[in-house]
Tab-separated table of C-alpha atoms in Angstrom:
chain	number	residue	atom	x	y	z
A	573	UNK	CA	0.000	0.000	0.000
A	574	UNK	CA	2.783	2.383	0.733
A	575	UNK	CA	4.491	1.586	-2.643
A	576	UNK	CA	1.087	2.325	-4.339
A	577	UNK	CA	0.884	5.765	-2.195
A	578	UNK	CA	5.077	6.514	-2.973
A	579	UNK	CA	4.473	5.738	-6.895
A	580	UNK	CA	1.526	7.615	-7.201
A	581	UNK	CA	3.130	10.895	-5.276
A	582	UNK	CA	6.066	11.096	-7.780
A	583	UNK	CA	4.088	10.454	-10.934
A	584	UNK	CA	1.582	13.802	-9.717
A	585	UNK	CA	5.420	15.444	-8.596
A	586	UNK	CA	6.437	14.307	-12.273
A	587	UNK	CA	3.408	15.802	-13.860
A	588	UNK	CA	3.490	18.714	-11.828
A	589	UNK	CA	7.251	19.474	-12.919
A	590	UNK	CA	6.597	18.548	-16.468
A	591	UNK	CA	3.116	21.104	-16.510
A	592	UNK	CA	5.371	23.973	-15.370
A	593	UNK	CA	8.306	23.375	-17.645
A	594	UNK	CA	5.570	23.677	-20.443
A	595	UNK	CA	4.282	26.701	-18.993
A	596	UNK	CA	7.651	28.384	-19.111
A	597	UNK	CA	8.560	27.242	-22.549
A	598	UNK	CA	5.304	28.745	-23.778
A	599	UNK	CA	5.494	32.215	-22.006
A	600	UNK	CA	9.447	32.193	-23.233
A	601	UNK	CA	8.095	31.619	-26.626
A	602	UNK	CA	5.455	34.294	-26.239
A	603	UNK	CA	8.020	37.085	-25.617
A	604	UNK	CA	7.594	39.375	-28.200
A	605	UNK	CA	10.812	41.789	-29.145
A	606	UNK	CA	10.416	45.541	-29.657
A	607	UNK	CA	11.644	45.877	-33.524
A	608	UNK	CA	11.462	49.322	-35.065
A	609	UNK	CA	12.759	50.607	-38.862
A	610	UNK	CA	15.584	53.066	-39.542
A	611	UNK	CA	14.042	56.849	-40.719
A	612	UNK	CA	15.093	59.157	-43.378
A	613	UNK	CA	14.850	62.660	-42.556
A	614	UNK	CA	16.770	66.215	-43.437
A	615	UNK	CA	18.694	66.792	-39.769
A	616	UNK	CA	21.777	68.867	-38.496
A	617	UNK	CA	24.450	67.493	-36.950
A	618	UNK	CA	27.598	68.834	-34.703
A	619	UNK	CA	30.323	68.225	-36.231
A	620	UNK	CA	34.254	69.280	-34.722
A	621	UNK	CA	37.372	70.887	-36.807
A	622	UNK	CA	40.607	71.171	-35.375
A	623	UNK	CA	41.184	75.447	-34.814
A	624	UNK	CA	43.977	77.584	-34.628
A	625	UNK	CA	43.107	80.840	-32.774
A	626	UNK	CA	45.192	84.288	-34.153
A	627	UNK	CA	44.636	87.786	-32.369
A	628	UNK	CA	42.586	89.775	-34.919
A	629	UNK	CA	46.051	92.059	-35.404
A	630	UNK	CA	49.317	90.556	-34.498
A	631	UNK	CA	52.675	92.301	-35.558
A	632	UNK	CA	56.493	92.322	-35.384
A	633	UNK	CA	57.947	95.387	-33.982
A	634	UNK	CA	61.459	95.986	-35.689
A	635	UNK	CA	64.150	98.472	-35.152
A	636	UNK	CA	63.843	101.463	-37.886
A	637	UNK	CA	67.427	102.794	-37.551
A	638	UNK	CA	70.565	101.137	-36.312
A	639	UNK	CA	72.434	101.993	-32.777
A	640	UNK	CA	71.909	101.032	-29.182
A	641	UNK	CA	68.971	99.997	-27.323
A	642	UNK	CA	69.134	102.476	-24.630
A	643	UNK	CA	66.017	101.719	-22.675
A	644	UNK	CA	63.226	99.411	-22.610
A	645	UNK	CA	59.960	100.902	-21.084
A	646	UNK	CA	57.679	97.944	-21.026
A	647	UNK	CA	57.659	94.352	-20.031
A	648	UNK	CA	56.534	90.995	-21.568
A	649	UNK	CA	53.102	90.320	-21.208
A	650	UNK	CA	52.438	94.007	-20.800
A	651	UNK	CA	49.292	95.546	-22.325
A	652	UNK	CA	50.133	98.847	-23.806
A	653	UNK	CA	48.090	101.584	-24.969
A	654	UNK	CA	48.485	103.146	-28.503
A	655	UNK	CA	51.102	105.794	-28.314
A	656	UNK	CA	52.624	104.395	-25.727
A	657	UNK	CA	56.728	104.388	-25.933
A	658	UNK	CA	58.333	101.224	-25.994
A	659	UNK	CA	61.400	101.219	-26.817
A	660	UNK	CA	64.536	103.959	-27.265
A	661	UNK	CA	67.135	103.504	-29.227
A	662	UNK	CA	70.275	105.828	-28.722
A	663	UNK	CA	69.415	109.122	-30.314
A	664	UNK	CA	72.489	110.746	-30.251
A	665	UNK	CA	73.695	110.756	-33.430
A	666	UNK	CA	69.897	111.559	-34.393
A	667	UNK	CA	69.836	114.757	-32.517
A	668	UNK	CA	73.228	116.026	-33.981
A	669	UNK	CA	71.938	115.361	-37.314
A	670	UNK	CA	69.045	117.091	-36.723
A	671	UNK	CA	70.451	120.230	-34.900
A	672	UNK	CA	72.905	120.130	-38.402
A	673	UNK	CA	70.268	120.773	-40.502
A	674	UNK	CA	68.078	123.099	-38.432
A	675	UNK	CA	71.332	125.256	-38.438
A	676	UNK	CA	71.536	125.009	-42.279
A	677	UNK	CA	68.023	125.648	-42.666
A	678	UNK	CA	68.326	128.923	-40.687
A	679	UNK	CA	71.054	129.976	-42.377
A	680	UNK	CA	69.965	128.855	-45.667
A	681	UNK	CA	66.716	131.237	-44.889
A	682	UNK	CA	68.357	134.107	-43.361
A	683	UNK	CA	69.932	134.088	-47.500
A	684	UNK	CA	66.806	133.637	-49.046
A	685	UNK	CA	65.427	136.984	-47.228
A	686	UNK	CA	68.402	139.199	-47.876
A	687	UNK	CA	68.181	137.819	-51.206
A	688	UNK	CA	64.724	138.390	-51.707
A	689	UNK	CA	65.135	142.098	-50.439
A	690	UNK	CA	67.692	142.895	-53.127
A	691	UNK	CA	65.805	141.012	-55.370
A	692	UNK	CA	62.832	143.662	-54.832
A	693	UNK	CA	65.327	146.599	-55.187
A	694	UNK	CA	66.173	145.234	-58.426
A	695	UNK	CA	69.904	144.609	-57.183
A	696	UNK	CA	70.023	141.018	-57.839
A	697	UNK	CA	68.532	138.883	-60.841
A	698	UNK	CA	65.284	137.138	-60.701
A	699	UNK	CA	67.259	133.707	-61.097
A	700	UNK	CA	69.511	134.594	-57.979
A	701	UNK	CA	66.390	134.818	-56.004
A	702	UNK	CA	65.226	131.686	-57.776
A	703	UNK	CA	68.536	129.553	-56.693
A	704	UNK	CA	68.274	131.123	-52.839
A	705	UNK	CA	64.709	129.742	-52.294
A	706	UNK	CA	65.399	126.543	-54.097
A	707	UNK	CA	68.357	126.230	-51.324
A	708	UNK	CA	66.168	127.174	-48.547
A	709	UNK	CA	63.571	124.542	-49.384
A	710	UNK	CA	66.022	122.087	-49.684
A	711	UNK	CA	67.691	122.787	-46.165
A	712	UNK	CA	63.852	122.542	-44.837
A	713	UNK	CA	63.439	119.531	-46.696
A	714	UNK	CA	66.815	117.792	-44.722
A	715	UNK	CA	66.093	119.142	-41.506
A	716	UNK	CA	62.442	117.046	-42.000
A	717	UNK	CA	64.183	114.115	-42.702
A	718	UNK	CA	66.434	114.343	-39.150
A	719	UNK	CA	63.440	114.463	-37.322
A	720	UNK	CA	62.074	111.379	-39.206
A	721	UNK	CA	65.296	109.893	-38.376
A	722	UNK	CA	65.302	110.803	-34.768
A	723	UNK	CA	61.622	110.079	-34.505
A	724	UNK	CA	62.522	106.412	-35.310
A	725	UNK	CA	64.344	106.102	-32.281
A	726	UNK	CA	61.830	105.801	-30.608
A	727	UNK	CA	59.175	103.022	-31.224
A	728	UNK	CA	55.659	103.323	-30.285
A	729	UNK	CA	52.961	100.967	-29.991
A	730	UNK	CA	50.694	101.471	-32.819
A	731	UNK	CA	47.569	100.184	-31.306
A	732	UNK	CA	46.440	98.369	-27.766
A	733	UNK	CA	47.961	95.506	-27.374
A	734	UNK	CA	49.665	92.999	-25.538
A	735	UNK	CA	53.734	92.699	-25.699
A	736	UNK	CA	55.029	89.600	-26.417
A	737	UNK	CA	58.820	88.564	-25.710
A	738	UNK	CA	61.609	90.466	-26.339
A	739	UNK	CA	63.974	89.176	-28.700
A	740	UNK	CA	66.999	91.582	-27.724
A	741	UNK	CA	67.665	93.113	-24.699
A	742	UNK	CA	68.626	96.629	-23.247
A	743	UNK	CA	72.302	97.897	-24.203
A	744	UNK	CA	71.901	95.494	-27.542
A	745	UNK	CA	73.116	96.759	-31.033
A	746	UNK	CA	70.512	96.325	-33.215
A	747	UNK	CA	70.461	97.036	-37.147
A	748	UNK	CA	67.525	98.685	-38.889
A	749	UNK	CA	65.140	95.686	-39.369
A	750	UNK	CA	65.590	93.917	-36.262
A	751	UNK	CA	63.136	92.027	-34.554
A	752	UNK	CA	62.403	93.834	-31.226
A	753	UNK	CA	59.064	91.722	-30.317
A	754	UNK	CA	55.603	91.565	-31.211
A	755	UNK	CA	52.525	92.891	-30.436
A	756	UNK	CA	49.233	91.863	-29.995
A	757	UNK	CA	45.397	92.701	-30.338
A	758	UNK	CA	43.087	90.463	-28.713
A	759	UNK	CA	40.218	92.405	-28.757
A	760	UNK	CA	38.866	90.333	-31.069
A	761	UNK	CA	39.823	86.465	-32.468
A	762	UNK	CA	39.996	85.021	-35.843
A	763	UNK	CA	39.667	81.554	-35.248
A	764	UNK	CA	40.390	79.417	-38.242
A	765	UNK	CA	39.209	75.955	-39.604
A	766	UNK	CA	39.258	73.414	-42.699
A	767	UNK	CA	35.859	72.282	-43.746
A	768	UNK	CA	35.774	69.373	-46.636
A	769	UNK	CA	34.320	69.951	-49.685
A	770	UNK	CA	31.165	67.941	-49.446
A	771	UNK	CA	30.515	69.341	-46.138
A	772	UNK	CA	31.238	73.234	-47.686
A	773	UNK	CA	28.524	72.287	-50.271
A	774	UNK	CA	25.785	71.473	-47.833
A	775	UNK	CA	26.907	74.411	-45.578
A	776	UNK	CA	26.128	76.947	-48.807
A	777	UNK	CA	22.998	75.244	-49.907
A	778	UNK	CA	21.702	75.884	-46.370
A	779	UNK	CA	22.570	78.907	-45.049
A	780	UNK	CA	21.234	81.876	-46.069
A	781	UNK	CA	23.562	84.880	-47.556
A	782	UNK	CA	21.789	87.436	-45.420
A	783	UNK	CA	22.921	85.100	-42.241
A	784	UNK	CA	25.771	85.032	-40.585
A	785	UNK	CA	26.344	81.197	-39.166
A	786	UNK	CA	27.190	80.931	-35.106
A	787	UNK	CA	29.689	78.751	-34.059
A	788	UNK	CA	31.296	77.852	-29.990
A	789	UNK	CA	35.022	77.117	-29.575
A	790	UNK	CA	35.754	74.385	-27.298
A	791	UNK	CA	38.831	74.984	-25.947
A	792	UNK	CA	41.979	73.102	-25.010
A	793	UNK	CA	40.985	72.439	-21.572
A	794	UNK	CA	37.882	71.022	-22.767
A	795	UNK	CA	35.641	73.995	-21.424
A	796	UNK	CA	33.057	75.964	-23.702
A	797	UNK	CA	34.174	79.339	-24.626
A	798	UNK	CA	31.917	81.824	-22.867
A	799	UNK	CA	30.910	83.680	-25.916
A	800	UNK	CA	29.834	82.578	-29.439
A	801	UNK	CA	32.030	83.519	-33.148
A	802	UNK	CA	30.366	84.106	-36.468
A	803	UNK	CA	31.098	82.909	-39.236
A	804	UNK	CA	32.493	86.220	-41.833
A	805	UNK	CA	35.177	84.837	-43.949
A	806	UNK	CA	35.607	82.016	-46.682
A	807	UNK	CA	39.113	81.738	-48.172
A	808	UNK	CA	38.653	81.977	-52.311
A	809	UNK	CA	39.872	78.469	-52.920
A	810	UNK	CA	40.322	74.797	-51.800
A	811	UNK	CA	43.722	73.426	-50.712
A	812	UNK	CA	44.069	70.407	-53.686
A	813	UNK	CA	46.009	68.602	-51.353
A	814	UNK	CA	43.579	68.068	-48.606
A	815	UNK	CA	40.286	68.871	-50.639
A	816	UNK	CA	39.157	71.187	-47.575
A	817	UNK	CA	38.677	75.055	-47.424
A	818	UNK	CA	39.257	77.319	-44.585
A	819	UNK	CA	36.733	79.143	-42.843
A	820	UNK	CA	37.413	81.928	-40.070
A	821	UNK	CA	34.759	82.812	-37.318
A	822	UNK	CA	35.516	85.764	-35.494
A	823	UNK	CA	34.749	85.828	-31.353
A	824	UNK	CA	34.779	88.241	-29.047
A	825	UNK	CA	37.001	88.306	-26.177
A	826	UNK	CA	36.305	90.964	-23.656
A	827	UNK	CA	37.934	89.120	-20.691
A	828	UNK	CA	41.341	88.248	-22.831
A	829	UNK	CA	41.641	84.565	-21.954
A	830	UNK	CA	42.454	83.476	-25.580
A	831	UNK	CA	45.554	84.045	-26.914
A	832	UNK	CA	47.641	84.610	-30.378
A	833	UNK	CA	48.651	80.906	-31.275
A	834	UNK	CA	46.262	78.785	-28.777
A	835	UNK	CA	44.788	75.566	-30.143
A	836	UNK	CA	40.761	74.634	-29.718
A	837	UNK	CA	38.085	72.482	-31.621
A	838	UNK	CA	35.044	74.385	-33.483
A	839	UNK	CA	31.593	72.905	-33.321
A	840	UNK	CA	29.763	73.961	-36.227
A	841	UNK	CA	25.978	72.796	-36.969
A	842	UNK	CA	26.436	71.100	-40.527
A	843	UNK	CA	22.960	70.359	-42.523
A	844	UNK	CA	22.714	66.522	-43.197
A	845	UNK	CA	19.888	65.874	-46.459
A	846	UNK	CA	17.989	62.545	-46.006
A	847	UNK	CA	19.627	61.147	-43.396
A	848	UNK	CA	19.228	57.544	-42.233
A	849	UNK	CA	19.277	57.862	-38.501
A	850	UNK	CA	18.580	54.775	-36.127
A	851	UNK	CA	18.378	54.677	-32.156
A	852	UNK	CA	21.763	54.172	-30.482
A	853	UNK	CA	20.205	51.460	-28.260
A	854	UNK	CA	19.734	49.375	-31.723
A	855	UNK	CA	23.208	48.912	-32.172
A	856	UNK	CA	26.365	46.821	-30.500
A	857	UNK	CA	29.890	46.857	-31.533
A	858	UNK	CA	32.613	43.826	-31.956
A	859	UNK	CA	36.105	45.013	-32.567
A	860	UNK	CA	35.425	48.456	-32.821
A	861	UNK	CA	32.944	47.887	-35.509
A	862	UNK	CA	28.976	48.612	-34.694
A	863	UNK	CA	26.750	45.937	-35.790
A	864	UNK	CA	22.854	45.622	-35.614
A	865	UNK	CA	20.715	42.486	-35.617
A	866	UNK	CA	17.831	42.812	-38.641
A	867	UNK	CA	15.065	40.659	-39.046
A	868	UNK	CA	14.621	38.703	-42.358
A	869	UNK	CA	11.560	37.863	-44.223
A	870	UNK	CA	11.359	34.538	-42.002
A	871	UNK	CA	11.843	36.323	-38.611
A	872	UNK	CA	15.212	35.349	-38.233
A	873	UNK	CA	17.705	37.720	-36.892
A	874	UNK	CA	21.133	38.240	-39.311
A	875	UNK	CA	23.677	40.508	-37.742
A	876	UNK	CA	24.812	43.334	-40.320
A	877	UNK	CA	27.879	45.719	-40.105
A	878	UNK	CA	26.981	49.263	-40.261
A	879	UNK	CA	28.858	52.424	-41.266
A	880	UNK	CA	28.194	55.645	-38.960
A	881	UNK	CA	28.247	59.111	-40.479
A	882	UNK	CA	27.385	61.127	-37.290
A	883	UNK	CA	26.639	60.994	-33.754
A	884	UNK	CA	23.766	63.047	-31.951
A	885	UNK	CA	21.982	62.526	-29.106
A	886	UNK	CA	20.703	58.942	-28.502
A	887	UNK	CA	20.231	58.701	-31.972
A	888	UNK	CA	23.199	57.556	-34.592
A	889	UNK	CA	23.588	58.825	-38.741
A	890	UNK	CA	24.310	55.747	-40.535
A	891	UNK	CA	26.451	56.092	-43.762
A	892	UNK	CA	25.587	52.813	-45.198
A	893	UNK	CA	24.803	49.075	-44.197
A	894	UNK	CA	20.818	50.117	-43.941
A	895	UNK	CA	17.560	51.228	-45.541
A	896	UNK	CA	14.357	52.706	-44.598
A	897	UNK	CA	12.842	49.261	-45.024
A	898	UNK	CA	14.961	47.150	-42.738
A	899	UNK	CA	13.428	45.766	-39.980
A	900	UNK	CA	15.814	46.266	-36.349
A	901	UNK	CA	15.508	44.831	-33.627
A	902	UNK	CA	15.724	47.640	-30.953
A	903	UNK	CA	15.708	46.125	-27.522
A	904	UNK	CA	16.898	43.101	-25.802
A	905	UNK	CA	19.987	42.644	-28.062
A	906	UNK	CA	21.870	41.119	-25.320
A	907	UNK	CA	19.063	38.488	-24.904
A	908	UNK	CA	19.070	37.288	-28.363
A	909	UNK	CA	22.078	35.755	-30.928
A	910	UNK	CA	22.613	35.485	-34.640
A	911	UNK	CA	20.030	33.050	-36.454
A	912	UNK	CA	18.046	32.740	-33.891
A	913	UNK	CA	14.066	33.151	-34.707
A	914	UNK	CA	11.977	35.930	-32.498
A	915	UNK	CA	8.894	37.138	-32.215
A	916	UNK	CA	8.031	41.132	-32.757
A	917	UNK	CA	6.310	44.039	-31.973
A	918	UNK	CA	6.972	46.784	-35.225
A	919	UNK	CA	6.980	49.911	-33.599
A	920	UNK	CA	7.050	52.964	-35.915
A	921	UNK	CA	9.999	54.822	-36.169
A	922	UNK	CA	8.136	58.707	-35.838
A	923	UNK	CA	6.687	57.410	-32.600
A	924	UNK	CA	10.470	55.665	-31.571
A	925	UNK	CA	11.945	58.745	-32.287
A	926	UNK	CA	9.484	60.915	-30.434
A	927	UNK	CA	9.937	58.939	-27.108
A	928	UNK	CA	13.590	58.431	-27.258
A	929	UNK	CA	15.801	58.494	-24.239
A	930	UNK	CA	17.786	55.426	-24.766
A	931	UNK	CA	21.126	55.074	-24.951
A	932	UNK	CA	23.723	52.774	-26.442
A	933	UNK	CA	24.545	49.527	-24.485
């Protein structure tokens, strides 16, 4: 009797297990997968060029007449005001020059007038009087060019600015052309970038001519710049051996922190037409290559390499690898391998897009 009672306990333990195990293989095969198409649509993307930043004026200061640097009024770094002396070169020489022909000049009219007095008596000829003034005007004339002379001993900064370093120091010889230093204006920045052809191309066909385009400057310490450039300038042609074409935004910079010769990254808005754009959660990557899993016409899932163009947020451009009518499977990928058959839920991409906050896995 107790056999009876043991058997008949593990064939209803047996049945129970075996119910259950049925149960779960038919709610695992009821799981339906979310599965969603790629879209087509006209977007704008953000797209980064490498930037050199140049002070809207930036000069070299030379020496203008040979001799000694006698003093140096400023320091490096140093913002100067328009005007302002900078440097003195010995003047010496200058000054003798110049008191030379202010001497001859004098003399040369003290001639003309005694000249001109006979001349009006009658007592010299009219040609006399002629050769006196020429004389005169010619003394005048030198004694100008001293003062030019000495006035190039001294060198003055011909706008605001900031000084950069000095290349010679006080008590130096220098020779008319020397590099002294240069000088700065960093008012304003031209920053300036290489755009590709094909990207130029979309640029023009978008933006309007009465427009100027905005751009930000990310800067080397990867912080925003505090204040946005516009786009003014185009240069005339393309570089053949690159295929790209520099563009230069101009920014503001009230506060001074960029400088002539820093380094940043531009972030220009650049028009993509048609677009194929798919969720970022649709994808995964092997070896640095993104792959997606697409349902076939029998519900199987294939793995396919894509190509990106562009990132933006949650959302990825592809290049190539898909079509509007490709069927991808959007969530679960990690629950799910290649050939294996699924069931789906198509969800429509507008109403994908529209609820998107997903994000790669």
């Amino acid at each position: 009797m107790k056999k009876i009672l043991m058997l008949t306990g593990l064939c209803a333990l047996l049945c129970s297990i075996g119910c259950t195990s049925k149960k779960e293989e038919e709610k695992e095969e009821q799981v339906k997968f979310l599965v969603t198409n790629p879209i087509k649509k006209d977007t704008l993307i953000t797209k980064d060029y490498v930037s050199q930043i140049h002070s809207i004026r930036h000069i070299e200061l030379r020496a203008q007449e040979r001799g000694y640097l006698e003093k140096i009024y400023v320091d490096e770094g140093q913002f100067v005001k328009k005007g302002q002396l900078l440097f003195q070169i010995m003047p010496k020489l200058y000054q003798a020059e110049m008191q030379k022909a202010a001497a001859e000049a004098s003399f040369a009219e003290i001639e003309y007038k005694n000249t001109k007095r006979l001349a009006d008596k009658n007592v010299v000829a009219p040609n006399e009087l002629a050769m006196a003034k020429a004389k005169y005007d010619k003394a005048k004339a030198e004694l100008s060019l001293t003062q030019v002379h000495l006035g190039f001993t001294e060198i003055r900064a011909p706008f605001d600015g900031i000084i950069d370093r000095f290349h010679v120091r006080q008590g130096s010889l220098v020779d008319e052309g020397d590099l002294l230093t240069n000088l700065s204006d960093n008012s304003k920045m031209w920053v300036y970038y290489n755009v590709p052809e094909a990207e130029y191309l979309d640029y023009k066909a978008k933006v309007n001519s009465n427009s100027a385009p905005t751009v930000n400057l990310l800067m080397a310490n990867n912080k925003m710049f505090d204040y946005t450039g516009v786009v003014e300038t185009i240069e005339g042609e393309f570089n053949n051996e690159t295929g790209n074409i520099a563009f230069r935004a101009t920014f503001p910079n009230p506060k001074g922190l960029l400088r002539h010769g820093e380094t940043g990254n531009i972030k220009m808005g650049v028009p993509l037409k048609n677009a194929i754009l798919i969720p970022q959660k649709a994808t995964f990557e092997v070896l640095d290559k993104k792959y997606v899993y697409v349902v076939d016409k029998d519900n199987v899932l294939r793995s396919r390499e894509i190509v990106l163009g562009a990132e933006l947020p949650h959302l990825f451009v592809v290049k190539s690898g898909l079509s509007t009518n490709d069927k991808v499977l959007l969530e679960g990928i990690r629950l799910v391998k290649e050939n294996e058959k699924i069931d789906y839920k198509l969800a429509k991409p507008e109403y994908v897009m529209s609820h998107l906050e997903l994000y790669a896995e």
